[in-house]
mmCIF file of C-alpha atoms in Angstrom:
data_model
loop_
_atom_site.group_PDB
_atom_site.id
_atom_site.type_symbol
_atom_site.label_atom_id
_atom_site.label_comp_id
_atom_site.label_asym_id
_atom_site.label_seq_id
_atom_site.Cartn_x
_atom_site.Cartn_y
_atom_site.Cartn_z
ATOM 1 C CA MET Q 1 -5.675 -0.326 49.676
ATOM 2 C CA ARG Q 2 -3.194 -2.493 47.810
ATOM 3 C CA VAL Q 3 -3.840 -5.740 46.007
ATOM 4 C CA ALA Q 4 -0.982 -8.217 45.890
ATOM 5 C CA SER Q 5 -1.756 -9.437 42.367
ATOM 6 C CA CYS Q 6 -2.064 -5.933 40.876
ATOM 7 C CA PRO Q 7 0.922 -4.666 38.893
ATOM 8 C CA LEU Q 8 -0.086 -1.044 39.485
ATOM 9 C CA CYS Q 9 -0.228 -1.617 43.234
ATOM 10 C CA ALA Q 10 3.267 -3.093 42.988
ATOM 11 C CA GLY Q 11 4.630 0.307 41.945
ATOM 12 C CA ALA Q 12 7.596 0.899 39.672
ATOM 13 C CA ASP Q 13 8.090 -1.253 36.592
ATOM 14 C CA ALA Q 14 10.570 -1.276 33.737
ATOM 15 C CA ALA Q 15 7.990 -0.132 31.163
ATOM 16 C CA THR Q 16 7.458 3.297 32.743
ATOM 17 C CA SER Q 17 9.468 5.964 34.500
ATOM 18 C CA LEU Q 18 8.171 7.883 37.487
ATOM 19 C CA VAL Q 19 7.807 11.588 36.722
ATOM 20 C CA ALA Q 20 5.741 13.015 39.571
ATOM 21 C CA GLU Q 21 3.763 11.835 42.549
ATOM 22 C CA SER Q 22 1.371 13.066 45.171
ATOM 23 C CA SER Q 23 -0.358 11.357 48.066
ATOM 24 C CA LEU Q 24 -3.228 10.506 45.699
ATOM 25 C CA TYR Q 25 -1.636 9.548 42.393
ATOM 26 C CA ARG Q 26 1.563 9.262 40.442
ATOM 27 C CA VAL Q 27 2.436 10.292 36.898
ATOM 28 C CA VAL Q 28 4.669 8.085 34.796
ATOM 29 C CA ARG Q 29 6.030 8.276 31.275
ATOM 30 C CA VAL Q 30 5.379 5.216 29.150
ATOM 31 C CA LEU Q 31 8.640 3.774 27.855
ATOM 32 C CA ASP Q 32 7.436 0.724 25.978
ATOM 33 C CA ALA Q 33 5.365 2.456 23.288
ATOM 34 C CA PRO Q 34 8.023 4.014 21.054
ATOM 35 C CA ASP Q 35 5.422 4.853 18.408
ATOM 36 C CA PHE Q 36 4.007 7.401 20.861
ATOM 37 C CA PRO Q 37 6.843 9.478 22.270
ATOM 38 C CA ALA Q 38 4.666 11.764 24.406
ATOM 39 C CA PHE Q 39 2.634 9.242 26.369
ATOM 40 C CA TYR Q 40 2.060 9.580 30.106
ATOM 41 C CA ARG Q 41 -0.172 7.845 32.623
ATOM 42 C CA VAL Q 42 -1.829 9.221 35.720
ATOM 43 C CA ILE Q 43 -2.167 6.277 38.095
ATOM 44 C CA TRP Q 44 -4.406 6.556 41.142
ATOM 45 C CA ASN Q 45 -2.505 5.250 44.158
ATOM 46 C CA ASP Q 46 -5.376 3.384 45.799
ATOM 47 C CA HIS Q 47 -6.599 0.235 44.153
ATOM 48 C CA VAL Q 48 -9.957 1.312 42.749
ATOM 49 C CA ALA Q 49 -11.279 0.103 39.418
ATOM 50 C CA GLU Q 50 -13.481 2.904 38.158
ATOM 51 C CA LEU Q 51 -13.532 6.693 38.138
ATOM 52 C CA SER Q 52 -16.892 6.535 39.910
ATOM 53 C CA ASP Q 53 -15.207 4.777 42.835
ATOM 54 C CA LEU Q 54 -13.665 8.150 43.715
ATOM 55 C CA ASP Q 55 -15.564 10.753 45.685
ATOM 56 C CA ASP Q 56 -16.074 14.169 44.089
ATOM 57 C CA GLU Q 57 -12.963 15.720 45.579
ATOM 58 C CA GLN Q 58 -10.792 12.766 44.610
ATOM 59 C CA ARG Q 59 -12.193 12.743 41.094
ATOM 60 C CA GLU Q 60 -11.485 16.421 40.686
ATOM 61 C CA ALA Q 61 -7.926 15.956 41.927
ATOM 62 C CA CYS Q 62 -7.468 13.082 39.496
ATOM 63 C CA MET Q 63 -8.824 15.002 36.527
ATOM 64 C CA GLU Q 64 -6.799 18.086 37.484
ATOM 65 C CA ALA Q 65 -3.699 15.943 37.171
ATOM 66 C CA VAL Q 66 -4.841 14.527 33.833
ATOM 67 C CA VAL Q 67 -5.484 18.025 32.538
ATOM 68 C CA ALA Q 68 -2.171 19.308 33.881
ATOM 69 C CA VAL Q 69 -0.368 16.638 31.868
ATOM 70 C CA GLU Q 70 -2.569 17.373 28.865
ATOM 71 C CA ARG Q 71 -1.671 21.069 29.005
ATOM 72 C CA VAL Q 72 2.033 20.267 28.923
ATOM 73 C CA LEU Q 73 1.577 17.908 25.974
ATOM 74 C CA ARG Q 74 -0.349 20.556 24.065
ATOM 75 C CA GLN Q 75 2.818 22.644 24.039
ATOM 76 C CA LEU Q 76 4.106 20.077 21.523
ATOM 77 C CA SER Q 77 1.360 21.191 19.089
ATOM 78 C CA PRO Q 78 -0.091 17.709 18.679
ATOM 79 C CA ALA Q 79 -2.959 17.052 16.303
ATOM 80 C CA LYS Q 80 -4.989 15.841 19.277
ATOM 81 C CA ILE Q 81 -4.732 14.689 22.860
ATOM 82 C CA ASN Q 82 -6.171 11.255 23.588
ATOM 83 C CA LEU Q 83 -7.433 10.486 27.091
ATOM 84 C CA ALA Q 84 -8.523 7.023 28.136
ATOM 85 C CA ALA Q 85 -9.239 5.050 31.280
ATOM 86 C CA LEU Q 86 -9.742 1.482 30.137
ATOM 87 C CA GLY Q 87 -8.217 -0.978 32.598
ATOM 88 C CA ASN Q 88 -9.564 -4.129 30.992
ATOM 89 C CA MET Q 89 -6.253 -5.844 31.643
ATOM 90 C CA VAL Q 90 -5.350 -4.078 34.880
ATOM 91 C CA PRO Q 91 -8.507 -2.887 36.657
ATOM 92 C CA HIS Q 92 -6.736 -0.270 38.769
ATOM 93 C CA LEU Q 93 -7.684 3.290 37.817
ATOM 94 C CA HIS Q 94 -5.148 4.819 35.438
ATOM 95 C CA TRP Q 95 -5.452 7.421 32.735
ATOM 96 C CA HIS Q 96 -3.595 7.290 29.457
ATOM 97 C CA VAL Q 97 -2.678 10.811 28.306
ATOM 98 C CA ILE Q 98 -1.239 10.659 24.814
ATOM 99 C CA ALA Q 99 -0.191 13.373 22.383
ATOM 100 C CA ARG Q 100 -1.172 12.324 18.884
ATOM 101 C CA PHE Q 101 0.387 13.676 15.716
ATOM 102 C CA HIS Q 102 -0.662 13.612 12.084
ATOM 103 C CA TRP Q 103 2.548 11.756 11.312
ATOM 104 C CA ASP Q 104 2.269 9.127 14.035
ATOM 105 C CA SER Q 105 2.027 5.428 13.243
ATOM 106 C CA HIS Q 106 -1.700 5.110 13.922
ATOM 107 C CA PHE Q 107 -3.226 8.571 13.413
ATOM 108 C CA PRO Q 108 -6.190 9.116 13.131
ATOM 109 C CA GLN Q 109 -6.861 5.643 14.502
ATOM 110 C CA PRO Q 110 -6.686 5.073 18.264
ATOM 111 C CA ILE Q 111 -3.302 3.797 19.389
ATOM 112 C CA TRP Q 112 -4.981 0.418 19.896
ATOM 113 C CA GLY Q 113 -6.224 0.347 16.297
ATOM 114 C CA VAL Q 114 -4.638 -0.521 12.981
ATOM 115 C CA ARG Q 115 -1.214 0.874 12.131
ATOM 116 C CA GLN Q 116 -1.469 3.423 9.337
ATOM 117 C CA ARG Q 117 2.187 3.945 8.406
ATOM 118 C CA GLU Q 118 5.831 3.379 9.254
ATOM 119 C CA VAL Q 119 7.517 6.405 10.793
ATOM 120 C CA VAL Q 120 11.070 7.329 9.853
ATOM 121 C CA PRO Q 121 12.997 8.931 11.481
ATOM 122 C CA THR Q 122 12.003 7.786 14.931
ATOM 123 C CA PRO Q 123 8.980 9.387 16.567
ATOM 124 C CA MET Q 124 11.006 10.603 19.531
ATOM 125 C CA SER Q 125 13.348 12.525 17.231
ATOM 126 C CA ARG Q 126 10.372 14.425 15.803
ATOM 127 C CA LEU Q 127 9.392 16.051 19.062
ATOM 128 C CA ALA Q 128 10.522 19.618 19.566
ATOM 129 C CA VAL Q 129 11.865 18.725 23.015
ATOM 130 C CA ASP Q 130 13.750 15.808 24.519
ATOM 131 C CA PRO Q 131 11.867 13.520 26.912
ATOM 132 C CA GLU Q 132 13.746 14.734 29.987
ATOM 133 C CA THR Q 133 12.670 18.305 29.302
ATOM 134 C CA LEU Q 134 9.113 17.148 28.761
ATOM 135 C CA ASP Q 135 9.233 15.190 32.013
ATOM 136 C CA ALA Q 136 10.483 18.273 33.836
ATOM 137 C CA SER Q 137 7.553 20.288 32.502
ATOM 138 C CA VAL Q 138 5.090 17.597 33.564
ATOM 139 C CA ARG Q 139 6.707 17.375 37.005
ATOM 140 C CA SER Q 140 6.482 21.117 37.435
ATOM 141 C CA ALA Q 141 2.843 21.250 36.297
ATOM 142 C CA VAL Q 142 1.811 18.473 38.672
ATOM 143 C CA ALA Q 143 3.749 20.013 41.567
ATOM 144 C CA ALA Q 144 1.816 23.255 41.033
ATOM 145 C CA LEU Q 145 -1.505 21.533 41.724
ATOM 146 C CA ALA Q 146 -3.050 22.147 45.112
ATOM 147 C CA ARG Q 147 -3.310 18.495 46.093
ATOM 148 C CA MET S 1 -19.492 28.250 19.296
ATOM 149 C CA ARG S 2 -20.504 26.070 16.378
ATOM 150 C CA VAL S 3 -18.381 24.981 13.452
ATOM 151 C CA ALA S 4 -20.198 24.387 10.189
ATOM 152 C CA SER S 5 -18.010 21.440 9.165
ATOM 153 C CA CYS S 6 -18.296 19.635 12.519
ATOM 154 C CA PRO S 7 -20.718 16.706 12.685
ATOM 155 C CA LEU S 8 -21.052 17.067 16.457
ATOM 156 C CA CYS S 9 -21.964 20.732 16.107
ATOM 157 C CA ALA S 10 -24.601 19.687 13.571
ATOM 158 C CA GLY S 11 -26.475 17.842 16.317
ATOM 159 C CA ALA S 12 -28.606 14.736 15.839
ATOM 160 C CA ASP S 13 -27.415 11.967 13.537
ATOM 161 C CA ALA S 14 -28.724 8.545 12.612
ATOM 162 C CA ALA S 15 -25.924 6.716 14.431
ATOM 163 C CA THR S 16 -26.946 7.895 17.894
ATOM 164 C CA SER S 17 -30.117 8.614 19.838
ATOM 165 C CA LEU S 18 -30.471 11.558 22.183
ATOM 166 C CA VAL S 19 -30.974 10.432 25.770
ATOM 167 C CA ALA S 20 -30.447 13.545 27.892
ATOM 168 C CA GLU S 21 -29.277 17.095 27.512
ATOM 169 C CA SER S 22 -28.320 20.103 29.545
ATOM 170 C CA SER S 23 -27.206 23.593 28.589
ATOM 171 C CA LEU S 24 -23.613 22.302 28.615
ATOM 172 C CA TYR S 25 -23.697 18.827 27.068
ATOM 173 C CA ARG S 26 -25.873 16.099 25.706
ATOM 174 C CA VAL S 27 -25.810 12.350 26.279
ATOM 175 C CA VAL S 28 -26.506 10.008 23.398
ATOM 176 C CA ARG S 29 -26.667 6.250 23.026
ATOM 177 C CA VAL S 30 -24.488 4.851 20.255
ATOM 178 C CA LEU S 31 -26.595 2.855 17.801
ATOM 179 C CA ASP S 32 -23.999 1.847 15.235
ATOM 180 C CA ALA S 33 -21.784 -0.325 17.439
ATOM 181 C CA PRO S 34 -23.934 -3.430 17.975
ATOM 182 C CA ASP S 35 -20.987 -5.271 19.505
ATOM 183 C CA PHE S 36 -21.245 -2.888 22.463
ATOM 184 C CA PRO S 37 -24.859 -2.664 23.564
ATOM 185 C CA ALA S 38 -24.237 -0.313 26.502
ATOM 186 C CA PHE S 39 -22.300 2.485 24.837
ATOM 187 C CA TYR S 40 -23.095 6.136 25.472
ATOM 188 C CA ARG S 41 -21.397 9.406 24.642
ATOM 189 C CA VAL S 42 -21.280 12.630 26.588
ATOM 190 C CA ILE S 43 -20.872 15.371 23.997
ATOM 191 C CA TRP S 44 -19.919 18.876 25.088
ATOM 192 C CA ASN S 45 -22.228 21.349 23.354
ATOM 193 C CA ASP S 46 -19.622 24.004 22.578
ATOM 194 C CA HIS S 47 -17.060 23.232 19.936
ATOM 195 C CA VAL S 48 -13.894 22.738 21.977
ATOM 196 C CA ALA S 49 -11.288 20.141 21.127
ATOM 197 C CA GLU S 50 -9.726 19.202 24.431
ATOM 198 C CA LEU S 51 -10.777 18.686 28.032
ATOM 199 C CA SER S 52 -8.274 21.371 29.029
ATOM 200 C CA ASP S 53 -10.220 23.887 26.931
ATOM 201 C CA LEU S 54 -12.879 23.824 29.660
ATOM 202 C CA ASP S 55 -12.557 25.879 32.818
ATOM 203 C CA ASP S 56 -12.584 24.047 36.157
ATOM 204 C CA GLU S 57 -16.326 24.327 36.673
ATOM 205 C CA GLN S 58 -17.109 23.186 33.150
ATOM 206 C CA ARG S 59 -14.705 20.265 33.452
ATOM 207 C CA GLU S 60 -16.299 19.173 36.691
ATOM 208 C CA ALA S 61 -19.761 19.376 35.146
ATOM 209 C CA CYS S 62 -18.547 17.333 32.193
ATOM 210 C CA MET S 63 -16.938 14.654 34.342
ATOM 211 C CA GLU S 64 -19.972 14.534 36.639
ATOM 212 C CA ALA S 65 -22.044 13.636 33.612
ATOM 213 C CA VAL S 66 -19.516 11.003 32.520
ATOM 214 C CA VAL S 67 -19.542 9.484 35.989
ATOM 215 C CA ALA S 68 -23.341 9.614 36.183
ATOM 216 C CA VAL S 69 -23.536 7.545 33.010
ATOM 217 C CA GLU S 70 -20.805 5.247 34.302
ATOM 218 C CA ARG S 71 -22.742 4.614 37.518
ATOM 219 C CA VAL S 72 -25.822 3.561 35.557
ATOM 220 C CA LEU S 73 -23.783 1.221 33.370
ATOM 221 C CA ARG S 74 -22.194 -0.365 36.434
ATOM 222 C CA GLN S 75 -25.657 -1.615 37.382
ATOM 223 C CA LEU S 76 -25.262 -4.033 34.449
ATOM 224 C CA SER S 77 -22.339 -5.674 36.289
ATOM 225 C CA PRO S 78 -19.872 -5.163 33.448
ATOM 226 C CA ALA S 79 -16.332 -6.481 33.668
ATOM 227 C CA LYS S 80 -15.109 -2.897 33.268
ATOM 228 C CA ILE S 81 -16.136 0.566 32.234
ATOM 229 C CA ASN S 82 -14.078 2.146 29.474
ATOM 230 C CA LEU S 83 -13.841 5.931 29.269
ATOM 231 C CA ALA S 84 -12.160 7.696 26.390
ATOM 232 C CA ALA S 85 -11.957 11.158 24.864
ATOM 233 C CA LEU S 86 -10.094 10.721 21.601
ATOM 234 C CA GLY S 87 -11.539 12.920 18.857
ATOM 235 C CA ASN S 88 -8.898 12.221 16.246
ATOM 236 C CA MET S 89 -11.588 12.101 13.586
ATOM 237 C CA VAL S 90 -13.943 14.668 15.098
ATOM 238 C CA PRO S 91 -12.021 17.113 17.296
ATOM 239 C CA HIS S 92 -15.063 18.236 19.287
ATOM 240 C CA LEU S 93 -14.940 17.129 22.928
ATOM 241 C CA HIS S 94 -16.915 13.927 23.466
ATOM 242 C CA TRP S 95 -16.534 11.106 25.941
ATOM 243 C CA HIS S 96 -17.125 7.490 25.116
ATOM 244 C CA VAL S 97 -18.606 5.649 28.116
ATOM 245 C CA ILE S 98 -18.742 1.945 27.383
ATOM 246 C CA ALA S 99 -19.700 -1.029 29.516
ATOM 247 C CA ARG S 100 -17.392 -3.919 28.708
ATOM 248 C CA PHE S 101 -18.170 -7.556 29.373
ATOM 249 C CA HIS S 102 -16.032 -10.673 29.513
ATOM 250 C CA TRP S 103 -18.142 -12.104 26.688
ATOM 251 C CA ASP S 104 -17.981 -9.082 24.407
ATOM 252 C CA SER S 105 -16.429 -9.261 20.952
ATOM 253 C CA HIS S 106 -13.195 -7.473 21.881
ATOM 254 C CA PHE S 107 -12.678 -7.970 25.612
ATOM 255 C CA PRO S 108 -10.095 -7.485 27.074
ATOM 256 C CA GLN S 109 -8.906 -5.506 24.066
ATOM 257 C CA PRO S 110 -10.091 -1.919 23.604
ATOM 258 C CA ILE S 111 -13.141 -1.666 21.349
ATOM 259 C CA TRP S 112 -10.773 -0.235 18.710
ATOM 260 C CA GLY S 113 -8.484 -3.274 18.908
ATOM 261 C CA VAL S 114 -8.609 -6.756 17.446
ATOM 262 C CA ARG S 115 -11.829 -8.730 17.648
ATOM 263 C CA GLN S 116 -11.445 -11.657 20.025
ATOM 264 C CA ARG S 117 -14.597 -13.675 19.317
ATOM 265 C CA GLU S 118 -17.987 -13.856 17.635
ATOM 266 C CA VAL S 119 -20.878 -13.309 20.020
ATOM 267 C CA VAL S 120 -24.063 -15.348 19.706
ATOM 268 C CA PRO S 121 -26.782 -14.614 20.671
ATOM 269 C CA THR S 122 -26.670 -10.887 20.024
ATOM 270 C CA PRO S 123 -24.940 -8.684 22.572
ATOM 271 C CA MET S 124 -28.075 -6.625 23.185
ATOM 272 C CA SER S 125 -30.000 -9.741 24.178
ATOM 273 C CA ARG S 126 -27.420 -10.479 26.873
ATOM 274 C CA LEU S 127 -28.050 -7.329 28.844
ATOM 275 C CA ALA S 128 -30.283 -7.673 31.874
ATOM 276 C CA VAL S 129 -32.331 -4.666 30.724
ATOM 277 C CA ASP S 130 -33.646 -3.429 27.418
ATOM 278 C CA PRO S 131 -32.053 -0.292 25.949
ATOM 279 C CA GLU S 132 -35.086 1.900 26.585
ATOM 280 C CA THR S 133 -34.956 1.083 30.290
ATOM 281 C CA LEU S 134 -31.236 1.773 30.324
ATOM 282 C CA ASP S 135 -31.815 5.081 28.546
ATOM 283 C CA ALA S 136 -34.433 6.014 31.138
ATOM 284 C CA SER S 137 -31.940 5.343 33.933
ATOM 285 C CA VAL S 138 -29.284 7.439 32.217
ATOM 286 C CA ARG S 139 -31.778 10.248 31.600
ATOM 287 C CA SER S 140 -32.802 10.210 35.232
ATOM 288 C CA ALA S 141 -29.195 10.186 36.495
ATOM 289 C CA VAL S 142 -28.206 13.105 34.282
ATOM 290 C CA ALA S 143 -31.349 15.057 35.197
ATOM 291 C CA ALA S 144 -30.393 14.695 38.878
ATOM 292 C CA LEU S 145 -27.111 16.560 38.352
ATOM 293 C CA ALA S 146 -26.985 20.121 39.549
ATOM 294 C CA ARG S 147 -25.992 21.626 36.243
#
């Protein structure tokens, strides 16, 4: 099901880049949050609002994808992975998967909280890998999933 | 595994009340966030930091519990359910499961974001059920899970 007014039903947008997709979901990298250079989203393709709108098999497929992205991000040795499905603005099921670092602008606050520090040099330059390499790892991990 | 310095390994605390428990996790109601009167946590019993530290069966059991709580909270007709596993402060796997309402103090911002309004009368008084009844529904839903 697609909803005409829903930006996540509309598909691609300039604030994200498509990294991987399946018949059930797509994985995008978030481009408009430069404070958080390892930030992906798993977006369920169908327009459902809540995780509990999925049946068991769908939910497991969704969480497998979230965890696959998480496992790739853990290779960056983050302080923590943050997972969140909020959707208050866009009630179409999507998971934020964010690698958090001790040096990042908001740590240990949530990314939606109060900035803790300025980060110089740029966050992206602090990652051990470039974003294209990270994307390739995420793409490969998602492709390896059964569904 | 338990970690002596971890407040979630220590068990009960004054900021939450125990609602349900299994051999794998416990569910507590959050008492120290009066802005959010329908706010529960699913806390994994073992001291693991990330969702991807669980094996597939454990992860499914964990997410089943999260979704069971979510389904109960949806009976309150919230604007949205918010799910989050952050753990930047306490890196012991726990899920926040929060019913959000159009009238709540922060909506549509995350609960960690900027307050949007003062809420009078109290948020708890706006729920259609009292917290003990809600707890009983959560306890019953979690008890009905297979594991």
